[in-house]
Amino acid sequence: MEVFGFSASVTKQQLVILNIIAIHICLVEMNFGAYLRVKPTILSHSLGWAVHLDSSFDTTVSIRQLCKEIGLIYSGQIGELKNHYLLQFNPSHSSSIYRDILIDWNATVKLDRKSKETFVSKKLHRRCIKDFILRSDNWLNVKNCDRTTEMIIQSIEKKLHKNSIVVWFSKQVPRQRIKRSLHFKDPQFKEQWHLQNNRQKNMDINVTGVWKLGIIGTGVTVAVVDDGVEWTNPDIFDNYNKEASWDLNDNDGDPMPNSNNNESNQHGTRCAGEIAAVANDVCGVGVAYGAKVSGVKVLDGPMTDSLEASAFNTKLQLNDVYSCSWGPEDDGTTVDGPHYLASKAMMQGIETGRQGYGSIYVVASGNGGANGDNCNYDGYANSPYTVTIGAIDEFGNMPFYAEECAAMLAVTFSSGQGRSRSIVTTDWSKCGGTGCTSQHSGTSAAAPIAAGIIALMLQARPCLTWRDVQYLIAITATKVDVDHAAWYVNAAGLHHSHKHGFGSMNAWRLVSAAKVWPSLPWMTVFTSGDNQVGDAIPMFPDILSVNYTVTADMLESYGLLLLEQVQVKVTLFHPQRGNLLIQLVCPSGTVSVIGAPRPKDNSSQGLDSWPFATVRCWGEEPHGTWQLLLTDTGKGKLQPGELVSWQIVLYGTPLSPNDFRQRLRWVQDATSSNPFESNVSIECPALLHSLPFTPIADKMLKVFCLSGMLLLFLACYESLENIFCYGEEKEEMKKLWLSQRSQVSISAQILIVKGHLSHFTAINMMENPQHL
């Protein structure tokens, strides 16, 4: 056979010898490297020391030598830490340690060596050592051997301390670590499917991961503007903010719901429980169970414009979020919204609330779906200053009561029909109430959930403005009911549905995005002139189309580069208003149904500058041709209606489309990872003034420019005249000044000689002869 390239006759015995020699050579060449590469010995129920060895020594030799000297065994490198190793005590391989502790014991014992007590102690040590060896897998549990174990530890640490290659060592001590799973004592928490749904995957607000990070709404107060809050309820009491509460119906500081008139005034208490029910042993928990909740009682009596205004501004600097689960009648015929004072109060809130960051108004989109209602006929729901929230059921579907709307920002969970469950929350204990209910329903239940999520966002980033919150909801919301919701992706890449807004609010995505979101620039608003039309509205399928073109030059002085909400104020006559279908087409081609037909609306009053709204163009560019489309879906038995006039109002920001796309990438990165485990964070900047910006009118700008040019011309004229004219006059003035200075100089010298004048005063007189 051929061995190492040579032909030779080799017996089997010789071949075995050659193999042994080769293996021996390999082991020698590896210089004990295999000692480090073998699987480390990990002993359970054992003593261990983490050691840091001096890197200037040969690591392989150092570990082997150290283990031999001290009597420990090598258990591997600690993670990726170089020169850091784990060494453990093995009772079966520690004879040197036993010998040392017996020697130390003999040297330190102070009792008479011949006494019975000394003999017993020595015998006990030897018995413990024997038991350690026999029970090496569980030697720490040997009874009555604590003193021997202590001496073993002292002996090992003494040797580690003296060893020159040991830079640092530490005895490893078991420490308690608890899995951060959620364990609530609240008996109904398991039934709160909107918080954690174990039946339908992904059909909850995805909040439990946020709680595990300690984001529970701390430092935020949510005002429940409603029929009162039973703040004495044990599920609310600890989170109740007395200073931020008020009863506007009785004009006192106690918003306790009225139970004397046999009315069901538990609505506000239920909403408060959804937001911030305490984590205790009562009922369930709130979305932001670390937040505070206040009560603004306003629905226990006749509502007026002034009362609404007071509600929107109650304790403006103490309340951060206002949750409003109410609005005009959802009967499919009403057209109503905030009037002068309430609108002005809402403006005051977004301008000055939260120390300038803006109060956040969360409103329910309405429960008029069964009546064919549309929330664009609700002035609260289509306001640019509110967060309008609709509802989906446990399966992600649009419930029968929900309303479609182009102005709707997002949806959260509530009741449905069939097998779909309602919301479990706190209830009042008056009038037969039990303090807990599983029957909270409607968009009234959806809006408080959104308010609670916003409270979590504000804890994560307190400097979010009211517009920041709107942007984050639009960007992070997730699609539901994909097959039936008619989702549309606009030119900015955002998806929107008339049924679900931008989608379902996701607490984890919202809080993650909030952490990396830079504050927006100011809001700017462009308002067109009142476009007079006077054309008849045709019967379907014919359509009345009117256009308005917005150029880049028209927007230049406004700094409006990116759209947010768009309003169209419409004035029209029609014998049956509910027959009308009104659509708006953005310059990008995005279509919004801003006025859907309402079968029950038989009003002949038409519309008087009613503001329809859409958020479907959010993030798009504003310049281009805007198109308003109207058609009559009736049966043609009535006189045709007439579009009198229309006006377009563009709300937006100086943020460029490229900057917006960059922010979308930041949000995508943040929501696809865990921003709380990284250093990616943005500190809150100095307070930004997030007010709507109204620029100076073009005529005034022209006046200022002409005035400035005139003043510049006069200044130049006077300067040139002074340089090139009046030569003789300037020469005479120069001679006169020199003559005066000469006279003063002579007079000053005389006074100095006589001692009546100091040198300093004389110099001043010569420099300023006019003061003589």
Tab-separated table of N, CA and C in Angstrom, residues 162-280:
chain	number	residue	atom	x	y	z
A	162	LYS	N	-5.054	35.801	44.775
A	162	LYS	CA	-3.582	35.803	44.748
A	162	LYS	C	-3.026	35.551	43.351
A	163	ASN	N	-3.825	34.995	42.451
A	163	ASN	CA	-3.311	34.608	41.144
A	163	ASN	C	-3.072	35.844	40.276
A	164	SER	N	-1.900	35.943	39.706
A	164	SER	CA	-1.499	37.148	38.970
A	164	SER	C	-2.197	37.296	37.627
A	165	ILE	N	-2.707	36.217	37.054
A	165	ILE	CA	-3.334	36.341	35.729
A	165	ILE	C	-4.823	36.671	35.824
A	166	VAL	N	-5.366	36.671	37.040
A	166	VAL	CA	-6.789	36.979	37.231
A	166	VAL	C	-6.946	38.479	37.450
A	167	VAL	N	-7.571	39.149	36.482
A	167	VAL	CA	-7.806	40.582	36.588
A	167	VAL	C	-9.011	40.863	37.488
A	168	TRP	N	-10.014	40.026	37.369
A	168	TRP	CA	-11.276	40.245	38.101
A	168	TRP	C	-11.995	38.913	38.197
A	169	PHE	N	-12.721	38.716	39.290
A	169	PHE	CA	-13.542	37.508	39.410
A	169	PHE	C	-14.791	37.842	40.218
A	170	SER	N	-15.815	37.050	40.028
A	170	SER	CA	-17.059	37.258	40.751
A	170	SER	C	-17.787	35.929	40.888
A	171	LYS	N	-18.147	35.610	42.131
A	171	LYS	CA	-18.923	34.404	42.372
A	171	LYS	C	-20.323	34.584	41.785
A	172	GLN	N	-20.792	33.593	41.036
A	172	GLN	CA	-22.089	33.682	40.379
A	172	GLN	C	-23.204	33.286	41.337
A	173	VAL	N	-24.138	34.202	41.508
A	173	VAL	CA	-25.233	34.017	42.454
A	173	VAL	C	-26.545	33.945	41.679
A	174	PRO	N	-27.379	32.932	41.897
A	174	PRO	CA	-28.691	32.875	41.216
A	174	PRO	C	-29.541	34.076	41.600
A	175	ARG	N	-30.103	34.734	40.613
A	175	ARG	CA	-30.948	35.910	40.845
A	175	ARG	C	-32.321	35.681	40.219
A	176	GLN	N	-33.317	36.182	40.884
A	176	GLN	CA	-34.683	35.950	40.420
A	176	GLN	C	-35.008	36.866	39.242
A	177	ARG	N	-35.510	36.273	38.187
A	177	ARG	CA	-35.988	37.019	37.032
A	177	ARG	C	-37.386	36.528	36.696
A	178	ILE	N	-38.287	37.473	36.478
A	178	ILE	CA	-39.689	37.138	36.273
A	178	ILE	C	-40.062	37.380	34.824
A	179	LYS	N	-40.734	36.426	34.220
A	179	LYS	CA	-41.257	36.619	32.877
A	179	LYS	C	-42.271	37.758	32.893
A	180	ARG	N	-42.070	38.699	31.995
A	180	ARG	CA	-42.934	39.874	32.001
A	180	ARG	C	-44.221	39.628	31.222
A	181	SER	N	-44.881	38.630	31.577
A	181	SER	CA	-46.205	38.379	31.020
A	181	SER	C	-47.226	39.155	31.840
A	182	LEU	N	-48.374	39.337	31.270
A	182	LEU	CA	-49.404	40.148	31.910
A	182	LEU	C	-50.295	39.279	32.782
A	183	HIS	N	-50.373	39.645	34.023
A	183	HIS	CA	-51.231	38.914	34.956
A	183	HIS	C	-52.062	39.954	35.713
A	184	PHE	N	-53.288	40.109	35.297
A	184	PHE	CA	-54.187	41.042	35.958
A	184	PHE	C	-55.135	40.272	36.877
A	185	LYS	N	-55.386	40.862	38.024
A	185	LYS	CA	-56.336	40.263	38.957
A	185	LYS	C	-57.782	40.628	38.601
A	186	ASP	N	-57.926	41.573	37.685
A	186	ASP	CA	-59.270	41.996	37.293
A	186	ASP	C	-60.040	40.810	36.720
A	187	PRO	N	-61.165	40.449	37.317
A	187	PRO	CA	-61.837	39.196	36.940
A	187	PRO	C	-62.338	39.165	35.497
A	188	GLN	N	-62.613	40.333	34.898
A	188	GLN	CA	-63.156	40.361	33.543
A	188	GLN	C	-62.108	40.678	32.474
A	189	PHE	N	-60.841	40.726	32.861
A	189	PHE	CA	-59.823	41.073	31.879
A	189	PHE	C	-59.792	40.069	30.723
A	190	LYS	N	-59.954	38.800	31.017
A	190	LYS	CA	-59.907	37.786	29.966
A	190	LYS	C	-61.052	37.940	28.963
A	191	GLU	N	-62.101	38.661	29.372
A	191	GLU	CA	-63.228	38.884	28.464
A	191	GLU	C	-63.068	40.180	27.658
A	192	GLN	N	-62.024	40.941	27.943
A	192	GLN	CA	-61.800	42.194	27.222
A	192	GLN	C	-61.034	41.904	25.929
A	193	TRP	N	-61.748	41.352	24.983
A	193	TRP	CA	-61.143	40.884	23.738
A	193	TRP	C	-60.524	42.008	22.918
A	194	HIS	N	-61.004	43.239	23.107
A	194	HIS	CA	-60.419	44.340	22.339
A	194	HIS	C	-58.993	44.639	22.785
A	195	LEU	N	-58.633	44.193	23.992
A	195	LEU	CA	-57.267	44.350	24.491
A	195	LEU	C	-56.391	43.157	24.135
A	196	GLN	N	-56.953	41.979	24.232
A	196	GLN	CA	-56.208	40.757	23.920
A	196	GLN	C	-57.208	39.708	23.448
A	197	ASN	N	-57.236	39.485	22.143
A	197	ASN	CA	-58.233	38.602	21.550
A	197	ASN	C	-57.631	37.219	21.325
A	198	ASN	N	-58.104	36.247	22.087
A	198	ASN	CA	-57.599	34.884	21.954
A	198	ASN	C	-58.426	34.048	20.976
A	199	ARG	N	-59.511	34.619	20.478
A	199	ARG	CA	-60.346	33.890	19.511
A	199	ARG	C	-60.004	34.264	18.074
A	200	GLN	N	-59.953	35.577	17.805
A	200	GLN	CA	-59.707	36.060	16.452
A	200	GLN	C	-58.322	36.705	16.397
A	201	LYS	N	-57.416	36.080	15.668
A	201	LYS	CA	-56.045	36.556	15.599
A	201	LYS	C	-55.986	37.956	15.002
A	202	ASN	N	-55.184	38.826	15.640
A	202	ASN	CA	-54.953	40.211	15.194
A	202	ASN	C	-56.185	41.100	15.286
A	203	MET	N	-57.272	40.621	15.879
A	203	MET	CA	-58.464	41.445	16.015
A	203	MET	C	-58.525	42.073	17.414
A	204	ASP	N	-57.488	42.828	17.739
A	204	ASP	CA	-57.459	43.639	18.963
A	204	ASP	C	-56.561	44.832	18.681
A	205	ILE	N	-56.377	45.690	19.670
A	205	ILE	CA	-55.630	46.926	19.424
A	205	ILE	C	-54.131	46.744	19.612
A	206	ASN	N	-53.669	45.526	19.876
A	206	ASN	CA	-52.235	45.216	19.971
A	206	ASN	C	-51.550	46.095	21.021
A	207	VAL	N	-52.049	46.032	22.239
A	207	VAL	CA	-51.569	46.935	23.284
A	207	VAL	C	-50.716	46.249	24.348
A	208	THR	N	-50.806	44.939	24.482
A	208	THR	CA	-50.128	44.274	25.601
A	208	THR	C	-48.611	44.440	25.523
A	209	GLY	N	-48.045	44.440	24.320
A	209	GLY	CA	-46.607	44.655	24.187
A	209	GLY	C	-46.186	46.040	24.635
A	210	VAL	N	-47.060	47.019	24.432
A	210	VAL	CA	-46.779	48.383	24.885
A	210	VAL	C	-46.769	48.432	26.408
A	211	TRP	N	-47.716	47.757	27.035
A	211	TRP	CA	-47.760	47.720	28.507
A	211	TRP	C	-46.487	47.116	29.091
A	212	LYS	N	-45.974	46.074	28.454
A	212	LYS	CA	-44.775	45.403	28.972
A	212	LYS	C	-43.573	46.336	28.997
A	213	LEU	N	-43.616	47.371	28.163
A	213	LEU	CA	-42.538	48.355	28.137
A	213	LEU	C	-42.753	49.480	29.142
A	214	GLY	N	-43.815	49.372	29.929
A	214	GLY	CA	-44.099	50.394	30.934
A	214	GLY	C	-44.873	51.578	30.400
A	215	ILE	N	-45.352	51.499	29.153
A	215	ILE	CA	-46.161	52.578	28.578
A	215	ILE	C	-47.611	52.292	28.920
A	216	ILE	N	-48.128	52.970	29.927
A	216	ILE	CA	-49.490	52.717	30.403
A	216	ILE	C	-50.299	54.019	30.533
A	217	GLY	N	-49.782	55.108	29.946
A	217	GLY	CA	-50.495	56.386	29.980
A	217	GLY	C	-50.107	57.287	31.125
A	218	THR	N	-49.031	56.987	31.804
A	218	THR	CA	-48.610	57.778	32.963
A	218	THR	C	-48.390	59.238	32.584
A	219	GLY	N	-48.934	60.130	33.400
A	219	GLY	CA	-48.737	61.559	33.187
A	219	GLY	C	-49.722	62.212	32.252
A	220	VAL	N	-50.707	61.464	31.761
A	220	VAL	CA	-51.678	61.987	30.798
A	220	VAL	C	-53.069	61.952	31.426
A	221	THR	N	-53.865	62.978	31.184
A	221	THR	CA	-55.251	63.038	31.662
A	221	THR	C	-56.197	63.105	30.475
A	222	VAL	N	-57.174	62.217	30.483
A	222	VAL	CA	-58.191	62.183	29.431
A	222	VAL	C	-59.523	62.621	30.041
A	223	ALA	N	-60.114	63.641	29.456
A	223	ALA	CA	-61.409	64.141	29.931
A	223	ALA	C	-62.528	63.422	29.188
A	224	VAL	N	-63.465	62.866	29.938
A	224	VAL	CA	-64.642	62.229	29.355
A	224	VAL	C	-65.760	63.262	29.367
A	225	VAL	N	-66.043	63.840	28.200
A	225	VAL	CA	-67.097	64.851	28.064
A	225	VAL	C	-68.388	64.094	27.803
A	226	ASP	N	-69.244	64.000	28.830
A	226	ASP	CA	-70.382	63.091	28.709
A	226	ASP	C	-71.434	63.421	29.767
A	227	ASP	N	-72.151	62.381	30.239
A	227	ASP	CA	-73.222	62.581	31.221
A	227	ASP	C	-72.730	62.432	32.654
A	228	GLY	N	-71.427	62.473	32.855
A	228	GLY	CA	-70.852	62.354	34.181
A	228	GLY	C	-69.996	61.111	34.310
A	229	VAL	N	-69.241	61.040	35.388
A	229	VAL	CA	-68.382	59.885	35.682
A	229	VAL	C	-68.566	59.514	37.144
A	230	GLU	N	-68.899	58.257	37.389
A	230	GLU	CA	-69.016	57.772	38.767
A	230	GLU	C	-67.602	57.534	39.307
A	231	TRP	N	-66.988	58.607	39.776
A	231	TRP	CA	-65.585	58.551	40.171
A	231	TRP	C	-65.364	57.775	41.460
A	232	THR	N	-66.426	57.524	42.225
A	232	THR	CA	-66.276	56.726	43.444
A	232	THR	C	-66.198	55.236	43.140
A	233	ASN	N	-66.450	54.837	41.919
A	233	ASN	CA	-66.355	53.440	41.526
A	233	ASN	C	-64.926	52.955	41.768
A	234	PRO	N	-64.734	51.825	42.443
A	234	PRO	CA	-63.375	51.357	42.748
A	234	PRO	C	-62.531	51.077	41.521
A	235	ASP	N	-63.154	50.900	40.366
A	235	ASP	CA	-62.393	50.665	39.147
A	235	ASP	C	-61.909	51.962	38.506
A	236	ILE	N	-62.337	53.111	39.059
A	236	ILE	CA	-61.949	54.414	38.520
A	236	ILE	C	-61.288	55.295	39.571
A	237	PHE	N	-61.625	55.107	40.827
A	237	PHE	CA	-61.274	56.037	41.899
A	237	PHE	C	-59.778	56.389	41.916
A	238	ASP	N	-58.899	55.404	41.847
A	238	ASP	CA	-57.458	55.673	41.954
A	238	ASP	C	-56.908	56.436	40.761
A	239	ASN	N	-57.609	56.414	39.644
A	239	ASN	CA	-57.149	57.127	38.449
A	239	ASN	C	-57.981	58.379	38.158
A	240	TYR	N	-58.780	58.803	39.106
A	240	TYR	CA	-59.647	59.960	38.899
A	240	TYR	C	-58.887	61.251	39.186
A	241	ASN	N	-58.989	62.227	38.279
A	241	ASN	CA	-58.355	63.531	38.431
A	241	ASN	C	-59.427	64.552	38.818
A	242	LYS	N	-59.486	64.826	40.093
A	242	LYS	CA	-60.513	65.724	40.610
A	242	LYS	C	-60.302	67.150	40.116
A	243	GLU	N	-59.059	67.602	40.087
A	243	GLU	CA	-58.775	68.985	39.712
A	243	GLU	C	-59.147	69.278	38.259
A	244	ALA	N	-59.125	68.252	37.406
A	244	ALA	CA	-59.406	68.458	35.984
A	244	ALA	C	-60.872	68.244	35.640
A	245	SER	N	-61.731	68.001	36.635
A	245	SER	CA	-63.139	67.672	36.396
A	245	SER	C	-64.054	68.863	36.699
A	246	TRP	N	-65.249	68.819	36.086
A	246	TRP	CA	-66.236	69.873	36.354
A	246	TRP	C	-67.617	69.419	35.885
A	247	ASP	N	-68.629	69.853	36.623
A	247	ASP	CA	-70.022	69.596	36.264
A	247	ASP	C	-70.591	70.888	35.682
A	248	LEU	N	-70.732	70.939	34.364
A	248	LEU	CA	-71.244	72.139	33.704
A	248	LEU	C	-72.758	72.268	33.833
A	249	ASN	N	-73.438	71.156	34.092
A	249	ASN	CA	-74.890	71.213	34.263
A	249	ASN	C	-75.272	71.819	35.600
A	250	ASP	N	-74.536	71.475	36.645
A	250	ASP	CA	-74.826	72.009	37.975
A	250	ASP	C	-73.825	73.061	38.425
A	251	ASN	N	-72.816	73.309	37.579
A	251	ASN	CA	-71.798	74.326	37.855
A	251	ASN	C	-71.098	74.080	39.197
A	252	ASP	N	-70.591	72.872	39.357
A	252	ASP	CA	-69.786	72.560	40.543
A	252	ASP	C	-68.694	71.573	40.138
A	253	GLY	N	-67.880	71.198	41.096
A	253	GLY	CA	-66.721	70.362	40.803
A	253	GLY	C	-66.964	68.877	40.883
A	254	ASP	N	-68.206	68.446	40.995
A	254	ASP	CA	-68.502	67.018	41.129
A	254	ASP	C	-69.308	66.530	39.921
A	255	PRO	N	-68.668	65.779	38.997
A	255	PRO	CA	-69.378	65.320	37.799
A	255	PRO	C	-70.085	63.977	37.993
A	256	MET	N	-70.503	63.685	39.219
A	256	MET	CA	-71.213	62.428	39.479
A	256	MET	C	-72.494	62.374	38.640
A	257	PRO	N	-72.744	61.274	37.940
A	257	PRO	CA	-73.955	61.191	37.100
A	257	PRO	C	-75.229	61.241	37.936
A	258	ASN	N	-76.239	61.830	37.356
A	258	ASN	CA	-77.519	61.995	38.030
A	258	ASN	C	-78.326	60.700	37.942
A	259	SER	N	-78.795	60.224	39.070
A	259	SER	CA	-79.592	58.993	39.097
A	259	SER	C	-80.999	59.243	39.635
A	260	ASN	N	-81.403	60.517	39.722
A	260	ASN	CA	-82.696	60.842	40.320
A	260	ASN	C	-83.848	60.898	39.325
A	261	ASN	N	-83.548	60.902	38.044
A	261	ASN	CA	-84.620	61.067	37.060
A	261	ASN	C	-84.861	59.795	36.252
A	262	ASN	N	-84.385	58.670	36.782
A	262	ASN	CA	-84.607	57.360	36.151
A	262	ASN	C	-84.035	57.268	34.737
A	263	GLU	N	-83.094	58.183	34.408
A	263	GLU	CA	-82.435	58.091	33.114
A	263	GLU	C	-81.180	57.239	33.220
A	264	SER	N	-80.770	56.706	32.092
A	264	SER	CA	-79.564	55.882	32.064
A	264	SER	C	-78.361	56.784	31.842
A	265	ASN	N	-77.750	57.216	32.910
A	265	ASN	CA	-76.597	58.102	32.837
A	265	ASN	C	-75.298	57.359	33.165
A	266	GLN	N	-75.184	56.129	32.684
A	266	GLN	CA	-73.981	55.342	32.910
A	266	GLN	C	-72.979	55.468	31.763
A	267	HIS	N	-73.348	56.201	30.717
A	267	HIS	CA	-72.563	56.261	29.488
A	267	HIS	C	-71.141	56.761	29.740
A	268	GLY	N	-71.012	57.876	30.445
A	268	GLY	CA	-69.703	58.451	30.703
A	268	GLY	C	-68.827	57.557	31.558
A	269	THR	N	-69.429	56.884	32.534
A	269	THR	CA	-68.669	55.977	33.402
A	269	THR	C	-68.107	54.809	32.595
A	270	ARG	N	-68.901	54.295	31.679
A	270	ARG	CA	-68.429	53.197	30.829
A	270	ARG	C	-67.257	53.653	29.958
A	271	CYS	N	-67.376	54.843	29.384
A	271	CYS	CA	-66.293	55.360	28.549
A	271	CYS	C	-65.022	55.587	29.368
A	272	ALA	N	-65.191	56.110	30.583
A	272	ALA	CA	-64.028	56.330	31.449
A	272	ALA	C	-63.332	55.016	31.785
A	273	GLY	N	-64.105	53.963	32.013
A	273	GLY	CA	-63.518	52.664	32.305
A	273	GLY	C	-62.731	52.117	31.127
A	274	GLU	N	-63.233	52.311	29.908
A	274	GLU	CA	-62.485	51.875	28.730
A	274	GLU	C	-61.120	52.549	28.658
A	275	ILE	N	-61.073	53.800	29.045
A	275	ILE	CA	-59.844	54.577	28.910
A	275	ILE	C	-58.848	54.236	30.003
A	276	ALA	N	-59.277	54.276	31.266
A	276	ALA	CA	-58.301	54.220	32.359
A	276	ALA	C	-58.807	53.471	33.576
A	277	ALA	N	-59.551	52.382	33.384
A	277	ALA	CA	-59.941	51.566	34.538
A	277	ALA	C	-58.688	51.047	35.235
A	278	VAL	N	-58.711	51.074	36.550
A	278	VAL	CA	-57.539	50.713	37.353
A	278	VAL	C	-57.273	49.211	37.254
A	279	ALA	N	-55.991	48.849	37.219
A	279	ALA	CA	-55.608	47.440	37.273
A	279	ALA	C	-55.659	46.993	38.727
A	280	ASN	N	-56.799	46.399	39.119
A	280	ASN	CA	-56.973	45.935	40.499
A	280	ASN	C	-57.771	44.638	40.457
